[in-house]
């Protein structure tokens, strides 16, 4: 079983625990506010979400932008079922983020909240290129990930033995990928939190527009 399958199986197994831990996203409110300021300038905006998890970001976005139409996707079926329960007015499907080029609709915005930690550098580049093809003119994208040296990417193992492969990405690489795909970077933000072992974790947030 490859690292992607192992990671997806873990998220599928622990979907309810993930929801219990991460539904409150107050730490990132300012990044979502900035993103939604752009959305609120549009008439009945539509959004495609990559790696929707239990629908925590979707729920927050709908509170900030009630006129938003959301189509969310995730590769873990149990995450998708939770997202449907948490956001009955939105649409959610099981989909691999490496397959979004097959989507034939166009959107005003794309949300990619903490999906990149679970895909490689090359797949992140492809995802950004594919995302540009799903957006209408002046469409916007929100990307959040864990920042660090790519070479430090590794399996994280829980006390119960469940494994997730975490990839670290750098802002320089992601902004270069965005520019290559026709995006103009609007905002780059970082937030540092402390992990239980006392080390720091840096989360990276990028908003860009075609």
PDB file of C-alpha atoms in Angstrom:
ATOM      1  CA  UNK A   1       0.000   0.000   0.000  1.00  0.00           C
ATOM      2  CA  UNK A   2       1.468   3.384  -0.986  1.00  0.00           C
ATOM      3  CA  UNK A   3       1.775   6.423   1.282  1.00  0.00           C
ATOM      4  CA  UNK A   4      -1.335   8.076  -0.191  1.00  0.00           C
ATOM      5  CA  UNK A   5      -3.539   5.022   0.405  1.00  0.00           C
ATOM      6  CA  UNK A   6      -2.244   4.647   3.957  1.00  0.00           C
ATOM      7  CA  UNK A   7      -2.948   8.317   4.676  1.00  0.00           C
ATOM      8  CA  UNK A   8      -6.454   8.272   3.180  1.00  0.00           C
ATOM      9  CA  UNK A   9      -7.335   5.101   5.094  1.00  0.00           C
ATOM     10  CA  UNK A  10      -6.243   6.763   8.324  1.00  0.00           C
ATOM     11  CA  UNK A  11      -8.326   9.871   7.661  1.00  0.00           C
ATOM     12  CA  UNK A  12     -11.302   7.696   6.739  1.00  0.00           C
ATOM     13  CA  UNK A  13     -10.952   5.667   9.936  1.00  0.00           C
ATOM     14  CA  UNK A  14     -10.499   8.725  12.158  1.00  0.00           C
ATOM     15  CA  UNK A  15     -12.958  11.070  10.425  1.00  0.00           C
ATOM     16  CA  UNK A  16     -15.122  11.594  13.501  1.00  0.00           C
ATOM     17  CA  UNK A  17     -12.110  12.267  15.738  1.00  0.00           C
ATOM     18  CA  UNK A  18     -10.752  14.713  13.162  1.00  0.00           C
ATOM     19  CA  UNK A  19     -14.091  16.533  13.155  1.00  0.00           C
ATOM     20  CA  UNK A  20     -14.167  16.700  16.944  1.00  0.00           C
ATOM     21  CA  UNK A  21     -10.688  18.255  16.985  1.00  0.00           C
ATOM     22  CA  UNK A  22     -10.758  20.615  14.007  1.00  0.00           C
ATOM     23  CA  UNK A  23     -14.281  22.000  13.556  1.00  0.00           C
ATOM     24  CA  UNK A  24     -13.267  25.190  15.389  1.00  0.00           C
ATOM     25  CA  UNK A  25     -10.934  27.125  13.084  1.00  0.00           C
ATOM     26  CA  UNK A  26     -10.908  30.468  14.913  1.00  0.00           C
ATOM     27  CA  UNK A  27      -7.108  30.658  14.695  1.00  0.00           C
ATOM     28  CA  UNK A  28      -7.394  31.125  10.928  1.00  0.00           C
ATOM     29  CA  UNK A  29     -10.351  33.532  10.872  1.00  0.00           C
ATOM     30  CA  UNK A  30      -8.383  36.446   9.453  1.00  0.00           C
ATOM     31  CA  UNK A  31      -7.259  34.418   6.428  1.00  0.00           C
ATOM     32  CA  UNK A  32     -10.823  33.324   5.687  1.00  0.00           C
ATOM     33  CA  UNK A  33     -12.086  36.888   6.145  1.00  0.00           C
ATOM     34  CA  UNK A  34      -9.659  38.150   3.512  1.00  0.00           C
ATOM     35  CA  UNK A  35     -10.643  35.365   1.126  1.00  0.00           C
ATOM     36  CA  UNK A  36     -14.357  36.029   1.612  1.00  0.00           C
ATOM     37  CA  UNK A  37     -13.938  39.759   1.027  1.00  0.00           C
ATOM     38  CA  UNK A  38     -13.067  38.837  -2.548  1.00  0.00           C
ATOM     39  CA  UNK A  39     -15.974  36.405  -2.790  1.00  0.00           C
ATOM     40  CA  UNK A  40     -18.518  38.874  -1.477  1.00  0.00           C
ATOM     41  CA  UNK A  41     -17.737  41.175  -4.399  1.00  0.00           C
ATOM     42  CA  UNK A  42     -19.226  38.568  -6.747  1.00  0.00           C
ATOM     43  CA  UNK A  43     -22.860  37.770  -7.572  1.00  0.00           C
ATOM     44  CA  UNK A  44     -23.847  34.295  -6.265  1.00  0.00           C
ATOM     45  CA  UNK A  45     -20.240  33.021  -6.233  1.00  0.00           C
ATOM     46  CA  UNK A  46     -19.419  29.345  -6.687  1.00  0.00           C
ATOM     47  CA  UNK A  47     -16.572  27.520  -4.957  1.00  0.00           C
ATOM     48  CA  UNK A  48     -14.824  24.189  -5.491  1.00  0.00           C
ATOM     49  CA  UNK A  49     -13.221  22.741  -2.373  1.00  0.00           C
ATOM     50  CA  UNK A  50     -10.318  20.294  -2.558  1.00  0.00           C
ATOM     51  CA  UNK A  51      -9.863  18.074   0.491  1.00  0.00           C
ATOM     52  CA  UNK A  52     -12.996  19.216   2.297  1.00  0.00           C
ATOM     53  CA  UNK A  53     -12.564  16.931   5.309  1.00  0.00           C
ATOM     54  CA  UNK A  54     -15.660  16.992   7.554  1.00  0.00           C
ATOM     55  CA  UNK A  55     -16.834  20.255   6.019  1.00  0.00           C
ATOM     56  CA  UNK A  56     -15.333  22.488   8.692  1.00  0.00           C
ATOM     57  CA  UNK A  57     -14.076  25.114   6.245  1.00  0.00           C
ATOM     58  CA  UNK A  58     -17.245  24.910   4.155  1.00  0.00           C
ATOM     59  CA  UNK A  59     -19.372  25.652   7.204  1.00  0.00           C
ATOM     60  CA  UNK A  60     -17.226  28.640   8.109  1.00  0.00           C
ATOM     61  CA  UNK A  61     -17.301  30.001   4.547  1.00  0.00           C
ATOM     62  CA  UNK A  62     -21.082  29.689   4.348  1.00  0.00           C
ATOM     63  CA  UNK A  63     -21.383  31.689   7.570  1.00  0.00           C
ATOM     64  CA  UNK A  64     -19.183  34.424   6.102  1.00  0.00           C
ATOM     65  CA  UNK A  65     -20.669  34.288   2.607  1.00  0.00           C
ATOM     66  CA  UNK A  66     -24.222  32.841   2.766  1.00  0.00           C
ATOM     67  CA  UNK A  67     -24.834  33.252  -0.982  1.00  0.00           C
ATOM     68  CA  UNK A  68     -21.920  30.917  -1.757  1.00  0.00           C
ATOM     69  CA  UNK A  69     -22.530  27.680  -3.688  1.00  0.00           C
ATOM     70  CA  UNK A  70     -20.060  24.981  -2.645  1.00  0.00           C
ATOM     71  CA  UNK A  71     -18.976  21.751  -4.341  1.00  0.00           C
ATOM     72  CA  UNK A  72     -16.634  19.964  -1.961  1.00  0.00           C
ATOM     73  CA  UNK A  73     -14.482  16.890  -2.561  1.00  0.00           C
ATOM     74  CA  UNK A  74     -12.372  14.526  -0.477  1.00  0.00           C
ATOM     75  CA  UNK A  75     -10.863  11.092  -1.040  1.00  0.00           C
ATOM     76  CA  UNK A  76     -12.009   9.740   2.352  1.00  0.00           C
ATOM     77  CA  UNK A  77     -15.680   8.615   2.109  1.00  0.00           C
ATOM     78  CA  UNK A  78     -16.379   9.091   5.820  1.00  0.00           C
ATOM     79  CA  UNK A  79     -15.118  12.668   5.632  1.00  0.00           C
ATOM     80  CA  UNK A  80     -17.508  13.319   2.743  1.00  0.00           C
ATOM     81  CA  UNK A  81     -20.442  11.913   4.721  1.00  0.00           C
ATOM     82  CA  UNK A  82     -19.641  14.199   7.659  1.00  0.00           C
ATOM     83  CA  UNK A  83     -19.307  17.184   5.330  1.00  0.00           C
ATOM     84  CA  UNK A  84     -22.792  16.473   3.968  1.00  0.00           C
ATOM     85  CA  UNK A  85     -24.235  16.347   7.481  1.00  0.00           C
ATOM     86  CA  UNK A  86     -22.506  19.567   8.516  1.00  0.00           C
ATOM     87  CA  UNK A  87     -23.463  21.452   5.334  1.00  0.00           C
ATOM     88  CA  UNK A  88     -26.790  20.168   3.991  1.00  0.00           C
ATOM     89  CA  UNK A  89     -27.019  23.031   1.498  1.00  0.00           C
ATOM     90  CA  UNK A  90     -23.725  22.167  -0.206  1.00  0.00           C
ATOM     91  CA  UNK A  91     -22.695  19.321  -2.527  1.00  0.00           C
ATOM     92  CA  UNK A  92     -19.916  16.856  -1.680  1.00  0.00           C
ATOM     93  CA  UNK A  93     -18.338  13.979  -3.595  1.00  0.00           C
ATOM     94  CA  UNK A  94     -15.552  11.460  -3.131  1.00  0.00           C
ATOM     95  CA  UNK A  95     -12.719  12.542  -5.436  1.00  0.00           C
ATOM     96  CA  UNK A  96      -8.936  12.303  -5.611  1.00  0.00           C
ATOM     97  CA  UNK A  97      -7.371  15.769  -5.717  1.00  0.00           C
ATOM     98  CA  UNK A  98      -5.058  14.437  -8.429  1.00  0.00           C
ATOM     99  CA  UNK A  99      -8.106  13.992 -10.673  1.00  0.00           C
ATOM    100  CA  UNK A 100      -9.675  17.459 -10.532  1.00  0.00           C
ATOM    101  CA  UNK A 101      -8.724  18.074 -14.162  1.00  0.00           C
ATOM    102  CA  UNK A 102     -11.675  15.804 -15.009  1.00  0.00           C
ATOM    103  CA  UNK A 103     -14.196  18.270 -13.524  1.00  0.00           C
ATOM    104  CA  UNK A 104     -16.007  20.065 -16.349  1.00  0.00           C
ATOM    105  CA  UNK A 105     -17.497  22.982 -14.382  1.00  0.00           C
ATOM    106  CA  UNK A 106     -16.084  26.459 -13.799  1.00  0.00           C
ATOM    107  CA  UNK A 107     -15.956  28.222 -10.441  1.00  0.00           C
ATOM    108  CA  UNK A 108     -15.313  31.668  -9.001  1.00  0.00           C
ATOM    109  CA  UNK A 109     -13.067  30.324  -6.257  1.00  0.00           C
ATOM    110  CA  UNK A 110     -11.152  27.285  -5.073  1.00  0.00           C
ATOM    111  CA  UNK A 111     -10.507  26.361  -1.450  1.00  0.00           C
ATOM    112  CA  UNK A 112      -7.581  24.037  -0.746  1.00  0.00           C
ATOM    113  CA  UNK A 113      -7.312  24.045   3.032  1.00  0.00           C
ATOM    114  CA  UNK A 114      -4.595  21.752   4.386  1.00  0.00           C
ATOM    115  CA  UNK A 115      -4.748  19.281   1.521  1.00  0.00           C
ATOM    116  CA  UNK A 116      -1.181  19.936   0.351  1.00  0.00           C
ATOM    117  CA  UNK A 117       0.454  18.377   3.438  1.00  0.00           C
ATOM    118  CA  UNK A 118      -0.744  15.036   2.092  1.00  0.00           C
ATOM    119  CA  UNK A 119       0.519  15.283  -1.488  1.00  0.00           C
ATOM    120  CA  UNK A 120       3.992  15.504  -2.987  1.00  0.00           C
ATOM    121  CA  UNK A 121       5.714  18.571  -4.383  1.00  0.00           C
ATOM    122  CA  UNK A 122       5.078  17.411  -7.962  1.00  0.00           C
ATOM    123  CA  UNK A 123       1.415  16.671  -7.262  1.00  0.00           C
ATOM    124  CA  UNK A 124       1.043  20.089  -5.621  1.00  0.00           C
ATOM    125  CA  UNK A 125       2.387  21.727  -8.777  1.00  0.00           C
ATOM    126  CA  UNK A 126      -0.081  19.739 -10.899  1.00  0.00           C
ATOM    127  CA  UNK A 127      -2.967  20.534  -8.547  1.00  0.00           C
ATOM    128  CA  UNK A 128      -2.303  24.267  -8.873  1.00  0.00           C
ATOM    129  CA  UNK A 129      -2.132  24.001 -12.664  1.00  0.00           C
ATOM    130  CA  UNK A 130      -5.360  21.978 -12.745  1.00  0.00           C
ATOM    131  CA  UNK A 131      -7.039  24.441 -10.377  1.00  0.00           C
ATOM    132  CA  UNK A 132      -6.346  27.315 -12.749  1.00  0.00           C
ATOM    133  CA  UNK A 133      -8.332  25.451 -15.394  1.00  0.00           C
ATOM    134  CA  UNK A 134     -11.376  25.223 -13.109  1.00  0.00           C
ATOM    135  CA  UNK A 135     -11.552  28.943 -12.411  1.00  0.00           C
ATOM    136  CA  UNK A 136     -13.371  31.685 -14.251  1.00  0.00           C
ATOM    137  CA  UNK A 137     -11.571  34.906 -15.153  1.00  0.00           C
ATOM    138  CA  UNK A 138     -10.259  36.644 -12.014  1.00  0.00           C
ATOM    139  CA  UNK A 139     -10.995  33.508 -10.007  1.00  0.00           C
ATOM    140  CA  UNK A 140      -9.281  33.178  -6.630  1.00  0.00           C
ATOM    141  CA  UNK A 141      -7.608  30.315  -4.805  1.00  0.00           C
ATOM    142  CA  UNK A 142      -6.850  29.809  -1.111  1.00  0.00           C
ATOM    143  CA  UNK A 143      -4.081  27.388  -0.168  1.00  0.00           C
ATOM    144  CA  UNK A 144      -2.986  26.411   3.328  1.00  0.00           C
ATOM    145  CA  UNK A 145      -0.306  23.907   4.232  1.00  0.00           C
ATOM    146  CA  UNK A 146       2.446  23.110   6.695  1.00  0.00           C
ATOM    147  CA  UNK A 147       5.652  24.951   5.857  1.00  0.00           C
ATOM    148  CA  UNK A 148       9.044  23.336   6.151  1.00  0.00           C
ATOM    149  CA  UNK A 149      11.817  21.620   4.254  1.00  0.00           C
ATOM    150  CA  UNK A 150      10.424  19.119   1.777  1.00  0.00           C
ATOM    151  CA  UNK A 151      13.197  16.692   2.715  1.00  0.00           C
ATOM    152  CA  UNK A 152      11.725  16.526   6.233  1.00  0.00           C
ATOM    153  CA  UNK A 153       8.489  14.980   4.902  1.00  0.00           C
ATOM    154  CA  UNK A 154       7.747  11.767   6.784  1.00  0.00           C
ATOM    155  CA  UNK A 155       5.223   9.363   8.237  1.00  0.00           C
ATOM    156  CA  UNK A 156       3.645  10.546  11.481  1.00  0.00           C
ATOM    157  CA  UNK A 157       2.543   7.633  13.667  1.00  0.00           C
ATOM    158  CA  UNK A 158      -0.084   7.994  16.402  1.00  0.00           C
ATOM    159  CA  UNK A 159      -0.043   6.157  19.720  1.00  0.00           C
ATOM    160  CA  UNK A 160      -2.595   3.747  18.224  1.00  0.00           C
ATOM    161  CA  UNK A 161      -0.298   2.986  15.295  1.00  0.00           C
ATOM    162  CA  UNK A 162      -2.264   4.912  12.662  1.00  0.00           C
ATOM    163  CA  UNK A 163      -0.004   6.498  10.048  1.00  0.00           C
ATOM    164  CA  UNK A 164      -0.220   9.663   7.960  1.00  0.00           C
ATOM    165  CA  UNK A 165       2.485  10.793   5.552  1.00  0.00           C
ATOM    166  CA  UNK A 166       3.046  14.540   5.963  1.00  0.00           C
ATOM    167  CA  UNK A 167       4.701  16.599   3.216  1.00  0.00           C
ATOM    168  CA  UNK A 168       6.204  19.985   3.975  1.00  0.00           C
ATOM    169  CA  UNK A 169       6.141  22.752   1.363  1.00  0.00           C
ATOM    170  CA  UNK A 170       7.848  26.124   1.018  1.00  0.00           C
ATOM    171  CA  UNK A 171       6.147  29.394   0.088  1.00  0.00           C
ATOM    172  CA  UNK A 172       8.777  30.051  -2.574  1.00  0.00           C
ATOM    173  CA  UNK A 173       7.936  26.838  -4.417  1.00  0.00           C
ATOM    174  CA  UNK A 174       4.169  27.291  -4.180  1.00  0.00           C
ATOM    175  CA  UNK A 175       4.221  30.934  -5.271  1.00  0.00           C
ATOM    176  CA  UNK A 176       6.402  29.946  -8.224  1.00  0.00           C
ATOM    177  CA  UNK A 177       3.870  27.249  -9.168  1.00  0.00           C
ATOM    178  CA  UNK A 178       1.066  29.793  -8.885  1.00  0.00           C
ATOM    179  CA  UNK A 179       2.870  32.263 -11.134  1.00  0.00           C
ATOM    180  CA  UNK A 180       3.557  29.503 -13.670  1.00  0.00           C
ATOM    181  CA  UNK A 181      -0.188  28.806 -13.810  1.00  0.00           C
ATOM    182  CA  UNK A 182      -1.147  32.446 -14.339  1.00  0.00           C
ATOM    183  CA  UNK A 183      -1.955  33.464 -10.779  1.00  0.00           C
ATOM    184  CA  UNK A 184      -1.020  36.705  -9.067  1.00  0.00           C
ATOM    185  CA  UNK A 185      -0.303  36.234  -5.360  1.00  0.00           C
ATOM    186  CA  UNK A 186      -2.465  38.535  -3.228  1.00  0.00           C
ATOM    187  CA  UNK A 187      -1.429  37.544   0.274  1.00  0.00           C
ATOM    188  CA  UNK A 188       1.038  35.282   2.073  1.00  0.00           C
ATOM    189  CA  UNK A 189       0.542  34.666   5.793  1.00  0.00           C
ATOM    190  CA  UNK A 190       2.091  32.403   8.406  1.00  0.00           C
ATOM    191  CA  UNK A 191       0.941  31.254  11.824  1.00  0.00           C
ATOM    192  CA  UNK A 192       3.185  29.476  14.299  1.00  0.00           C
ATOM    193  CA  UNK A 193       1.835  27.121  16.934  1.00  0.00           C
ATOM    194  CA  UNK A 194       3.562  24.923  19.500  1.00  0.00           C
ATOM    195  CA  UNK A 195       3.378  21.150  19.205  1.00  0.00           C
ATOM    196  CA  UNK A 196       3.056  18.868  22.265  1.00  0.00           C
ATOM    197  CA  UNK A 197       6.773  18.050  22.069  1.00  0.00           C
ATOM    198  CA  UNK A 198       7.648  21.739  22.464  1.00  0.00           C
ATOM    199  CA  UNK A 199       8.735  22.356  18.876  1.00  0.00           C
ATOM    200  CA  UNK A 200       7.059  24.916  16.625  1.00  0.00           C
ATOM    201  CA  UNK A 201       4.780  24.184  13.686  1.00  0.00           C
ATOM    202  CA  UNK A 202       4.430  26.812  10.934  1.00  0.00           C
ATOM    203  CA  UNK A 203       1.232  26.938   8.896  1.00  0.00           C
ATOM    204  CA  UNK A 204       1.367  28.761   5.568  1.00  0.00           C
ATOM    205  CA  UNK A 205      -1.566  30.558   3.904  1.00  0.00           C
ATOM    206  CA  UNK A 206      -1.567  31.867   0.334  1.00  0.00           C
ATOM    207  CA  UNK A 207      -4.354  33.656  -1.530  1.00  0.00           C
ATOM    208  CA  UNK A 208      -3.921  34.217  -5.265  1.00  0.00           C
ATOM    209  CA  UNK A 209      -6.024  35.379  -8.204  1.00  0.00           C
ATOM    210  CA  UNK A 210      -6.009  34.754 -11.937  1.00  0.00           C
TER     211      UNK A 210
END
